[in-house]
Short mmCIF file of C-alpha atoms in Angstrom, two decimals:
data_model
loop_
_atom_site.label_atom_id
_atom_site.label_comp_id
_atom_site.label_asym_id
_atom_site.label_seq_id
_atom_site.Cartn_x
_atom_site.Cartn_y
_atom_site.Cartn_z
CA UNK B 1037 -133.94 -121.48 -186.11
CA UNK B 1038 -136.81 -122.37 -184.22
CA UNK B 1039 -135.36 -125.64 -181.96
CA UNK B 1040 -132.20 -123.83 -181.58
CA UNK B 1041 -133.55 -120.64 -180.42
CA UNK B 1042 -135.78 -122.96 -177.80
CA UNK B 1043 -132.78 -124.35 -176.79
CA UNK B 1044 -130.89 -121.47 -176.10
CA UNK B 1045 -134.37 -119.82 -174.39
CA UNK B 1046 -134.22 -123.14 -171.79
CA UNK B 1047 -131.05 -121.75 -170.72
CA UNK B 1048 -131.22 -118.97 -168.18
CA UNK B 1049 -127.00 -118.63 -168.60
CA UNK B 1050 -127.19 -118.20 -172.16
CA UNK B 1051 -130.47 -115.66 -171.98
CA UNK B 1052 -128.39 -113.58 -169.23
CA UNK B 1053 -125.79 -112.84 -171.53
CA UNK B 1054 -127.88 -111.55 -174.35
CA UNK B 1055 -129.74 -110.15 -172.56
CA UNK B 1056 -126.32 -108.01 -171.42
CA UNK B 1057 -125.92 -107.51 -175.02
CA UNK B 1058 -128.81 -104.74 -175.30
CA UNK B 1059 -127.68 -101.24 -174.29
CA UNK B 1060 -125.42 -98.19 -174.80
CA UNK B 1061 -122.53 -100.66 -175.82
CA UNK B 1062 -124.77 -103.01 -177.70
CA UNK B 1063 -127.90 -103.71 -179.35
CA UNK B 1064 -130.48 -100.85 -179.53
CA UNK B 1065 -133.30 -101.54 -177.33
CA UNK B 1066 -135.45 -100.14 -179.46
CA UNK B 1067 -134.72 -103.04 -182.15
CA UNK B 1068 -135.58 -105.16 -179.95
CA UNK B 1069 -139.17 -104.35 -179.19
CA UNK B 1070 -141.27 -106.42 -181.61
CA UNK B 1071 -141.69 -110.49 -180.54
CA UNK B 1072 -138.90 -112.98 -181.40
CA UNK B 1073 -141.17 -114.69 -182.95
CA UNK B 1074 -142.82 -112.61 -185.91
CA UNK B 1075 -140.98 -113.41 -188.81
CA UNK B 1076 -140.50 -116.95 -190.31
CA UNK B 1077 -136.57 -117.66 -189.05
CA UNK B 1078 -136.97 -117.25 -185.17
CA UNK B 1079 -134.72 -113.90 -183.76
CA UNK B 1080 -132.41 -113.85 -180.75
CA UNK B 1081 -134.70 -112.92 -177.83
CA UNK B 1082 -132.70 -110.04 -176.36
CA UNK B 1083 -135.36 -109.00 -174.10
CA UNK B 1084 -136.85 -112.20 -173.12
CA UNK B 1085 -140.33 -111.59 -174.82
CA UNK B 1086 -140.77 -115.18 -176.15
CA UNK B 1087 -141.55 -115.62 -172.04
CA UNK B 1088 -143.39 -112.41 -171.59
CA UNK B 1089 -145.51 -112.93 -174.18
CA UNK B 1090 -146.79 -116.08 -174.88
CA UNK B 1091 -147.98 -115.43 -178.89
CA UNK B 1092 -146.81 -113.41 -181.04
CA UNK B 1093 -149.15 -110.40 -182.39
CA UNK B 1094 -148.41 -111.63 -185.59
CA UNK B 1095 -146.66 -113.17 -188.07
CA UNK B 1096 -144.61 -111.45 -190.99
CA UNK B 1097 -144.35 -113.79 -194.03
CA UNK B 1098 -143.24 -111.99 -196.28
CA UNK B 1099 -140.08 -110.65 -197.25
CA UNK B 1100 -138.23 -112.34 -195.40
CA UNK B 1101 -135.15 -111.63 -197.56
CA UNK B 1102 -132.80 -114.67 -198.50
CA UNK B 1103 -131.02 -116.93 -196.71
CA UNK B 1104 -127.91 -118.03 -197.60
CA UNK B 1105 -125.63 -120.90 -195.60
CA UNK B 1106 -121.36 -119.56 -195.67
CA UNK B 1107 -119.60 -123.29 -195.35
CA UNK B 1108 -116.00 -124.64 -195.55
CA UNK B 1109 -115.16 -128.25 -196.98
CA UNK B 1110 -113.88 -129.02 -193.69
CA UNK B 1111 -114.07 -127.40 -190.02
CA UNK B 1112 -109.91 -126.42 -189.75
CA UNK B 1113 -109.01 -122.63 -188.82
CA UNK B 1114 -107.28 -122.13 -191.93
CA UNK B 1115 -111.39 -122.80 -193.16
CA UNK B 1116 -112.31 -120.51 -190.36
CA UNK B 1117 -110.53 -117.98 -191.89
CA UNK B 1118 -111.62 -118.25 -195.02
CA UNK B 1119 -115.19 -118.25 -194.16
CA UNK B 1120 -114.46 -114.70 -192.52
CA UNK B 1121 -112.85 -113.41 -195.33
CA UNK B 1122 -115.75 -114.54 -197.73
CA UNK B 1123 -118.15 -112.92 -195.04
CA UNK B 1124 -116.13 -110.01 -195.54
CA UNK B 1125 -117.15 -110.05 -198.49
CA UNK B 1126 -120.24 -110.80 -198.79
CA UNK B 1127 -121.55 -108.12 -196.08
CA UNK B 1128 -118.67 -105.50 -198.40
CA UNK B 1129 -120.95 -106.14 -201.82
CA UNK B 1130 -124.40 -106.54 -199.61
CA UNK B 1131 -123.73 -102.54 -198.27
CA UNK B 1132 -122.79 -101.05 -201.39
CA UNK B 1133 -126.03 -102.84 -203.03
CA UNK B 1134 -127.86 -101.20 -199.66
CA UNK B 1135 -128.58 -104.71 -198.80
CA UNK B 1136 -128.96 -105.64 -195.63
CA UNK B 1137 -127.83 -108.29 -193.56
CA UNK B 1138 -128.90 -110.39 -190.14
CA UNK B 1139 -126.85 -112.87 -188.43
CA UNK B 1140 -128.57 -116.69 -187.74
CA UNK B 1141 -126.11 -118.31 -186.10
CA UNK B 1142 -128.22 -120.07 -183.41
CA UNK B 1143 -128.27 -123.88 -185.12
CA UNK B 1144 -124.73 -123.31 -185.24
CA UNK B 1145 -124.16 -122.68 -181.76
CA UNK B 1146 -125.85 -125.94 -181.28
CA UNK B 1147 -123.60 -129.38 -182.04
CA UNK B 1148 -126.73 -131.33 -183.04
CA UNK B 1149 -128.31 -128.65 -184.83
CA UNK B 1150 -124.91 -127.60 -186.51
CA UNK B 1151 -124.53 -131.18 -187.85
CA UNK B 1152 -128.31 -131.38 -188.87
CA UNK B 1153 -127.59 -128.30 -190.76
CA UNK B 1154 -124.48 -129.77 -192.71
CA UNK B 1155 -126.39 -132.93 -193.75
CA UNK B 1156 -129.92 -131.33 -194.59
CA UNK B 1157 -128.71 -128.22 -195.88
CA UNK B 1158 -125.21 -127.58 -196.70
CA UNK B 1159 -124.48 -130.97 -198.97
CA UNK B 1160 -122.11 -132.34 -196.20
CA UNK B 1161 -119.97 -128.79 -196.21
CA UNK B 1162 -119.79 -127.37 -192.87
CA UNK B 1163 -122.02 -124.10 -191.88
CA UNK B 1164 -120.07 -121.28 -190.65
CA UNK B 1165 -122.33 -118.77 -190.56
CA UNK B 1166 -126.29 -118.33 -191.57
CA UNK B 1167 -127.97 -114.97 -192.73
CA UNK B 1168 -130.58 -113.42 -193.68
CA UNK B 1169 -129.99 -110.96 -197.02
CA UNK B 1170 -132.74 -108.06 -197.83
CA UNK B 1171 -134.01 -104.25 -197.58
CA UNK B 1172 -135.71 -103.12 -194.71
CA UNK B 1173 -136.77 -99.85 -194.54
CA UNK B 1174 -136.34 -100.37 -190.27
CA UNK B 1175 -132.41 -99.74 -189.31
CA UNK B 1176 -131.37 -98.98 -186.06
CA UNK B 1177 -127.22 -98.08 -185.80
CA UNK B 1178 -125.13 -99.98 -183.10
CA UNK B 1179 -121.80 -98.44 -181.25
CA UNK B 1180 -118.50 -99.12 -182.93
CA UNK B 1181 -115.68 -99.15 -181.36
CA UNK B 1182 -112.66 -97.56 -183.08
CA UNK B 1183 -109.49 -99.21 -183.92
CA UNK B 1184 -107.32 -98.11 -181.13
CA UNK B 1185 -110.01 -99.83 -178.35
CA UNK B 1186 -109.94 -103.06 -180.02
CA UNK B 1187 -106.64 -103.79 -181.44
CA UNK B 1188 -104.40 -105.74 -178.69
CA UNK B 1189 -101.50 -103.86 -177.23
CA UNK B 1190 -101.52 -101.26 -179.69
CA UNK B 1191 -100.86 -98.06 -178.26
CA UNK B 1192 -99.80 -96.68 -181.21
CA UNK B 1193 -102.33 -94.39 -183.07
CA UNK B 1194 -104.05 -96.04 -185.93
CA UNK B 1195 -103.31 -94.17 -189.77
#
């Protein structure tokens, strides 16, 4: 999390558009006050902190929840798909256990992290998606959109 996270800091493109992603439409600001950089699998820095502040305040080992690696025997969309439906899933049977869940996706986004992930990590199978699984006690709700806004072309009203 750490390397890929530095990578994607490096890149003043890819910080612009998270940082975009904090607001009425997005994330919270408020959950994204405390440093990237507290807990022991490195955060998305939303707010650019990481170069605000040069240490964290300090560090949260524990309970850190579980991590758990979603892969596919092989990288196809019809694996693509499947990986989403056993997300699906997964985040369905995390909520009614009041589980929560954080995305990790940041090695993936990263070719040579993504592959270093596959052989280290997932026994060859490729990673679709990394996450964090625990309770937090800290929630913050995000906007959702309803049906109607994101289906394409539907005009029709949603039942």
């Amino acid at each position: 999390m750490r390397t890929a996270e530095d990578v994607h800091r490096a890149d003043r493109g890819h910080t612009a558009e998270i940082a975009g992603c904090v607001g009425p439409a997005g994330v919270p600001a408020e959950a994204c006050l405390y440093h990237p950089d507290c807990v022991l699998l490195a955060v998305r820095d939303y707010l650019g902190l990481a170069r605000q502040v040069a240490l964290p305040p300090q560090k949260w080992v524990s309970r850190t929840g579980m991590v758990a690696i979603l892969t596919t025997p092989y990288d196809t969309r019809p694996d693509w798909l499947r990986a989403g439906q056993a997300l699906q899933r997964v985040l369905l049977y995390a909520a009614a256990h009041r589980v929560r869940a954080a995305f990790h996706t940041q090695p993936l986004e990263v070719p040579s992290l993504r592959a270093e992930v596959r052989t280290s990590l997932a026994f060859g199978r490729f990673p679709q998606m990394i996450l964090r699984l625990g309770h937090t006690t800290q929630r913050w709700p995000t906007p959702r959109r309803g049906p109607a806004d994101t289906l394409v072309g539907s005009d029709a009203p949603v039942r």
